[in-house]
mmCIF file of C-alpha atoms in Angstrom:
data_model
loop_
_atom_site.group_PDB
_atom_site.id
_atom_site.type_symbol
_atom_site.label_atom_id
_atom_site.label_comp_id
_atom_site.label_asym_id
_atom_site.label_seq_id
_atom_site.Cartn_x
_atom_site.Cartn_y
_atom_site.Cartn_z
ATOM 1 C CA MET A 1310 51.511 139.348 80.136
ATOM 2 C CA ASN A 1311 52.043 136.726 77.299
ATOM 3 C CA ASP A 1312 48.911 134.798 76.337
ATOM 4 C CA SER A 1313 50.576 131.324 76.829
ATOM 5 C CA LEU A 1314 51.574 132.317 80.327
ATOM 6 C CA VAL A 1315 48.108 133.488 81.097
ATOM 7 C CA THR A 1316 46.604 130.188 79.817
ATOM 8 C CA ALA A 1317 49.359 128.192 81.646
ATOM 9 C CA ARG A 1318 48.360 130.003 84.932
ATOM 10 C CA ASN A 1319 44.611 129.356 84.309
ATOM 11 C CA LEU A 1320 45.369 125.705 83.568
ATOM 12 C CA ARG A 1321 47.213 125.366 86.931
ATOM 13 C CA THR A 1322 44.302 127.130 88.668
ATOM 14 C CA GLY A 1323 42.073 124.605 87.031
ATOM 15 C CA ILE A 1324 44.025 121.556 88.160
ATOM 16 C CA VAL A 1325 44.017 123.119 91.770
ATOM 17 C CA GLY A 1326 40.230 123.367 91.543
ATOM 18 C CA ALA A 1327 39.993 119.837 90.206
ATOM 19 C CA ALA A 1328 42.132 118.592 93.163
ATOM 20 C CA LEU A 1329 40.130 120.443 95.735
ATOM 21 C CA THR A 1330 37.081 118.957 94.339
ATOM 22 C CA VAL A 1331 38.346 115.444 94.331
ATOM 23 C CA ALA A 1332 39.580 115.696 97.812
ATOM 24 C CA GLY A 1333 36.385 117.289 98.942
ATOM 25 C CA ILE A 1334 34.255 114.430 97.408
ATOM 26 C CA LEU A 1335 36.361 111.751 99.119
ATOM 27 C CA LEU A 1336 36.667 113.396 102.446
ATOM 28 C CA SER A 1337 32.933 114.594 102.510
ATOM 29 C CA GLY A 1338 31.724 111.185 101.015
ATOM 30 C CA PRO A 1339 32.966 107.710 101.505
ATOM 31 C CA LEU A 1340 36.077 108.557 103.818
ATOM 32 C CA GLY A 1341 34.123 110.911 106.090
ATOM 33 C CA LEU A 1342 30.836 108.846 106.346
ATOM 34 C CA LEU A 1343 33.098 105.602 106.994
ATOM 35 C CA LEU A 1344 34.877 107.770 109.986
ATOM 36 C CA VAL A 1345 31.476 108.954 111.177
ATOM 37 C CA SER A 1346 29.969 105.335 111.177
ATOM 38 C CA ALA A 1347 33.104 104.115 112.995
ATOM 39 C CA VAL A 1348 32.671 106.805 115.791
ATOM 40 C CA GLN A 1349 28.925 107.589 115.969
ATOM 41 C CA SER A 1350 26.419 107.955 113.216
ATOM 42 C CA SER A 1351 23.037 109.714 113.889
ATOM 43 C CA GLY A 1352 21.072 106.654 112.739
ATOM 44 C CA PRO A 1353 17.750 106.782 111.032
ATOM 45 C CA TRP A 1354 15.735 109.741 111.771
ATOM 46 C CA GLN A 1355 13.313 109.358 114.699
ATOM 47 C CA GLY A 1356 12.766 112.875 115.621
ATOM 48 C CA PRO A 1357 14.741 115.686 117.092
ATOM 49 C CA ALA A 1358 14.956 114.302 120.553
ATOM 50 C CA ALA A 1359 16.515 111.194 119.364
ATOM 51 C CA TYR A 1360 18.795 113.016 117.080
ATOM 52 C CA VAL A 1361 20.168 115.047 119.826
ATOM 53 C CA GLN A 1362 20.610 111.948 122.041
ATOM 54 C CA ASN A 1363 22.778 110.409 119.301
ATOM 55 C CA TYR A 1364 24.669 113.627 118.189
ATOM 56 C CA HIS A 1365 28.427 113.667 118.191
ATOM 57 C CA PRO A 1366 30.617 116.411 116.812
ATOM 58 C CA ILE A 1367 32.456 113.929 114.247
ATOM 59 C CA GLN A 1368 28.983 114.054 112.518
ATOM 60 C CA THR A 1369 29.984 117.508 111.230
ATOM 61 C CA LEU A 1370 33.384 116.274 109.538
ATOM 62 C CA PRO A 1371 31.763 115.470 106.074
ATOM 63 C CA PHE A 1372 30.156 118.974 106.117
ATOM 64 C CA PHE A 1373 33.431 120.569 106.801
ATOM 65 C CA CYS A 1374 35.103 118.649 104.217
ATOM 66 C CA GLY A 1375 32.229 119.719 101.977
ATOM 67 C CA PHE A 1376 33.620 123.324 102.048
ATOM 68 C CA LEU A 1377 36.601 121.931 100.020
ATOM 69 C CA LEU A 1378 34.220 120.333 97.445
ATOM 70 C CA VAL A 1379 32.187 123.544 96.859
ATOM 71 C CA SER A 1380 35.392 125.684 96.854
ATOM 72 C CA GLY A 1381 36.918 123.270 94.334
ATOM 73 C CA TYR A 1382 34.019 123.577 91.888
ATOM 74 C CA VAL A 1383 34.069 127.387 92.173
ATOM 75 C CA VAL A 1384 37.671 127.564 91.299
ATOM 76 C CA LEU A 1385 37.481 124.959 88.576
ATOM 77 C CA MET A 1386 34.448 126.355 86.723
ATOM 78 C CA THR A 1387 36.059 129.857 86.771
ATOM 79 C CA ALA A 1388 39.395 128.466 85.293
ATOM 80 C CA LEU A 1389 37.297 126.642 82.729
ATOM 81 C CA HIS A 1390 35.706 129.959 81.658
ATOM 82 C CA GLN A 1391 39.033 131.567 81.305
ATOM 83 C CA ILE A 1392 40.544 128.928 79.077
ATOM 84 C CA ALA A 1393 37.268 128.374 76.871
ATOM 85 C CA GLU A 1394 37.340 129.145 73.331
ATOM 86 C CA GLU A 1395 35.924 132.506 72.449
ATOM 87 C CA ARG A 1396 32.892 130.908 70.863
ATOM 88 C CA LEU A 1397 32.072 129.240 74.326
ATOM 89 C CA LYS A 1398 32.706 132.300 76.502
ATOM 90 C CA THR A 1399 29.020 133.100 76.872
ATOM 91 C CA GLN A 1400 28.139 129.689 77.708
ATOM 92 C CA THR A 1401 31.086 128.970 80.176
ATOM 93 C CA LEU A 1402 30.114 132.529 81.859
ATOM 94 C CA ILE A 1403 26.421 131.285 82.486
ATOM 95 C CA ALA A 1404 28.097 128.247 83.924
ATOM 96 C CA VAL A 1405 30.154 130.125 86.544
ATOM 97 C CA VAL A 1406 26.714 131.951 87.560
ATOM 98 C CA PHE A 1407 25.024 128.659 88.047
ATOM 99 C CA THR A 1408 28.162 127.578 90.138
ATOM 100 C CA ALA A 1409 27.892 130.532 92.113
ATOM 101 C CA ILE A 1410 24.173 129.729 92.765
ATOM 102 C CA PHE A 1411 25.075 126.228 93.728
ATOM 103 C CA ALA A 1412 27.982 127.620 95.989
ATOM 104 C CA THR A 1413 25.727 129.999 97.733
ATOM 105 C CA LEU A 1414 23.082 127.297 98.503
ATOM 106 C CA ILE A 1415 25.456 124.540 99.600
ATOM 107 C CA PHE A 1416 27.571 126.802 101.706
ATOM 108 C CA PHE A 1417 24.515 127.895 103.452
ATOM 109 C CA ASN A 1418 23.720 124.398 104.096
ATOM 110 C CA TYR A 1419 27.108 123.251 105.334
ATOM 111 C CA ILE A 1420 27.348 126.296 107.628
ATOM 112 C CA THR A 1421 23.909 125.235 108.994
ATOM 113 C CA GLN A 1422 25.406 121.627 109.576
ATOM 114 C CA THR A 1423 28.628 122.517 111.048
ATOM 115 C CA THR A 1424 27.517 125.610 113.177
ATOM 116 C CA PHE A 1425 23.778 125.975 113.646
ATOM 117 C CA VAL A 1426 22.505 122.454 114.013
ATOM 118 C CA PRO A 1427 25.222 121.587 116.576
ATOM 119 C CA ALA A 1428 24.444 124.554 118.633
ATOM 120 C CA LEU A 1429 20.905 123.612 118.779
ATOM 121 C CA ALA A 1430 21.917 119.941 119.729
ATOM 122 C CA LYS A 1431 24.170 121.391 122.501
ATOM 123 C CA ASN A 1432 21.750 123.717 124.037
ATOM 124 C CA TYR A 1433 18.700 121.377 123.494
ATOM 125 C CA SER A 1434 15.271 121.946 124.704
ATOM 126 C CA PRO A 1435 12.028 120.677 123.204
ATOM 127 C CA GLN A 1436 11.293 124.352 122.171
ATOM 128 C CA LEU A 1437 14.134 123.836 119.576
ATOM 129 C CA ASP A 1438 12.448 120.693 118.166
ATOM 130 C CA PRO A 1439 11.009 122.629 114.951
ATOM 131 C CA ALA A 1440 14.442 124.070 114.099
ATOM 132 C CA ILE A 1441 16.311 120.900 114.297
ATOM 133 C CA THR A 1442 13.540 119.168 112.303
ATOM 134 C CA THR A 1443 13.664 121.858 109.666
ATOM 135 C CA PHE A 1444 17.405 122.100 109.163
ATOM 136 C CA SER A 1445 18.957 118.850 110.220
ATOM 137 C CA LEU A 1446 20.125 116.787 107.187
ATOM 138 C CA ALA A 1447 19.583 113.715 109.288
ATOM 139 C CA ASN A 1448 15.798 114.272 108.595
ATOM 140 C CA PRO A 1449 15.035 113.298 104.893
ATOM 141 C CA LEU A 1450 12.195 115.818 104.934
ATOM 142 C CA SER A 1451 14.213 118.778 106.052
ATOM 143 C CA LEU A 1452 14.500 122.170 104.217
ATOM 144 C CA SER A 1453 18.250 121.364 104.078
ATOM 145 C CA TRP A 1454 17.690 118.338 101.864
ATOM 146 C CA ALA A 1455 15.600 120.422 99.541
ATOM 147 C CA ILE A 1456 18.367 123.046 99.290
ATOM 148 C CA GLU A 1457 21.088 120.307 98.940
ATOM 149 C CA MET A 1458 19.353 118.597 95.988
ATOM 150 C CA TRP A 1459 18.546 121.740 94.109
ATOM 151 C CA GLY A 1460 21.917 123.107 94.849
ATOM 152 C CA TYR A 1461 23.493 120.345 93.071
ATOM 153 C CA ALA A 1462 20.960 120.503 90.338
ATOM 154 C CA PHE A 1463 22.252 123.928 89.555
ATOM 155 C CA LEU A 1464 25.753 122.663 89.606
ATOM 156 C CA GLY A 1465 24.602 120.070 86.991
ATOM 157 C CA VAL A 1466 23.395 122.753 84.713
ATOM 158 C CA ALA A 1467 26.890 124.382 85.053
ATOM 159 C CA THR A 1468 28.709 121.043 84.431
ATOM 160 C CA MET A 1469 26.574 120.602 81.273
ATOM 161 C CA LEU A 1470 27.272 124.045 80.026
ATOM 162 C CA ALA A 1471 30.944 123.851 80.549
ATOM 163 C CA ALA A 1472 31.409 120.400 78.991
ATOM 164 C CA PRO A 1473 32.167 121.671 75.497
ATOM 165 C CA VAL A 1474 35.408 123.145 76.772
ATOM 166 C CA PHE A 1475 36.855 119.618 76.866
ATOM 167 C CA ASN A 1476 37.048 118.843 72.948
ATOM 168 C CA ARG A 1477 40.718 118.371 72.087
ATOM 169 C CA ASN A 1478 41.231 114.617 72.441
ATOM 170 C CA ARG A 1479 39.612 111.331 73.589
ATOM 171 C CA VAL A 1480 40.241 111.870 77.268
ATOM 172 C CA GLU A 1481 38.762 115.350 77.130
ATOM 173 C CA ARG A 1482 35.778 114.161 75.292
ATOM 174 C CA ALA A 1483 35.354 111.351 77.757
ATOM 175 C CA THR A 1484 35.355 114.138 80.429
ATOM 176 C CA ALA A 1485 32.792 116.100 78.706
ATOM 177 C CA VAL A 1486 30.462 113.082 78.489
ATOM 178 C CA LEU A 1487 30.963 112.599 82.314
ATOM 179 C CA MET A 1488 30.141 116.263 82.922
ATOM 180 C CA ILE A 1489 26.954 115.940 80.870
ATOM 181 C CA LEU A 1490 25.804 112.745 82.682
ATOM 182 C CA ASN A 1491 26.575 114.415 85.953
ATOM 183 C CA GLY A 1492 24.404 117.407 84.768
ATOM 184 C CA VAL A 1493 21.403 114.981 83.814
ATOM 185 C CA MET A 1494 21.690 113.028 87.003
ATOM 186 C CA SER A 1495 21.731 116.166 89.350
ATOM 187 C CA ILE A 1496 19.062 117.785 87.607
ATOM 188 C CA ALA A 1497 16.812 114.579 87.783
ATOM 189 C CA GLY A 1498 17.711 114.561 91.389
ATOM 190 C CA GLY A 1499 16.390 117.933 92.032
ATOM 191 C CA VAL A 1500 13.094 117.167 90.064
ATOM 192 C CA ILE A 1501 12.489 113.890 91.799
ATOM 193 C CA SER A 1502 13.127 115.634 95.088
ATOM 194 C CA ALA A 1503 10.238 118.098 94.381
ATOM 195 C CA TRP A 1504 8.171 115.078 93.678
ATOM 196 C CA ASP A 1505 9.053 113.014 96.730
ATOM 197 C CA LEU A 1506 11.831 114.669 99.140
ATOM 198 C CA GLY A 1507 11.888 111.551 101.488
ATOM 199 C CA TRP A 1508 13.492 109.540 98.714
ATOM 200 C CA VAL A 1509 16.947 111.118 99.476
ATOM 201 C CA LEU A 1510 17.599 108.824 102.379
ATOM 202 C CA THR A 1511 15.799 105.725 101.248
#
């Protein structure tokens, strides 16, 4: 296949990935959280029994939409590797690997929030308290928050590594700066969480 056709196809794939990412960010972030707040939020963490009492299926919506976000990043970063200059290929391949680590961790988290935690809430008994406490993202000290923050830290490494692909014009260079800033902030979030996990919901 002609190189220009391959490049065009990879660019289209990257655009699809970027669109999925933006849609996922909006739907799992402000729009999803706004809808959850309008219907029934879980409120501040007061223990597993209170969480179950305030549980509503709508609370899983942002996490279902999060699958779009994660999938978008996987598609986008793979496309960036394909269109990268030869001198950047090793760097962008490492970025794809870090994106895969991110996707594995965050997919696990969102499967937990959309499937496992709701099942615990629907079939609640006091014996399930430790599992709800450990896995619910309503609890700022849950294992799931540690996974979430470090998952996005690994994505931050990936965006920093992939940033040099954007180097052809002012808009692309601005995009590269934003990707680097995203990386710095995401890695900082993971490190701060290791120091004080509870800060995530403060």
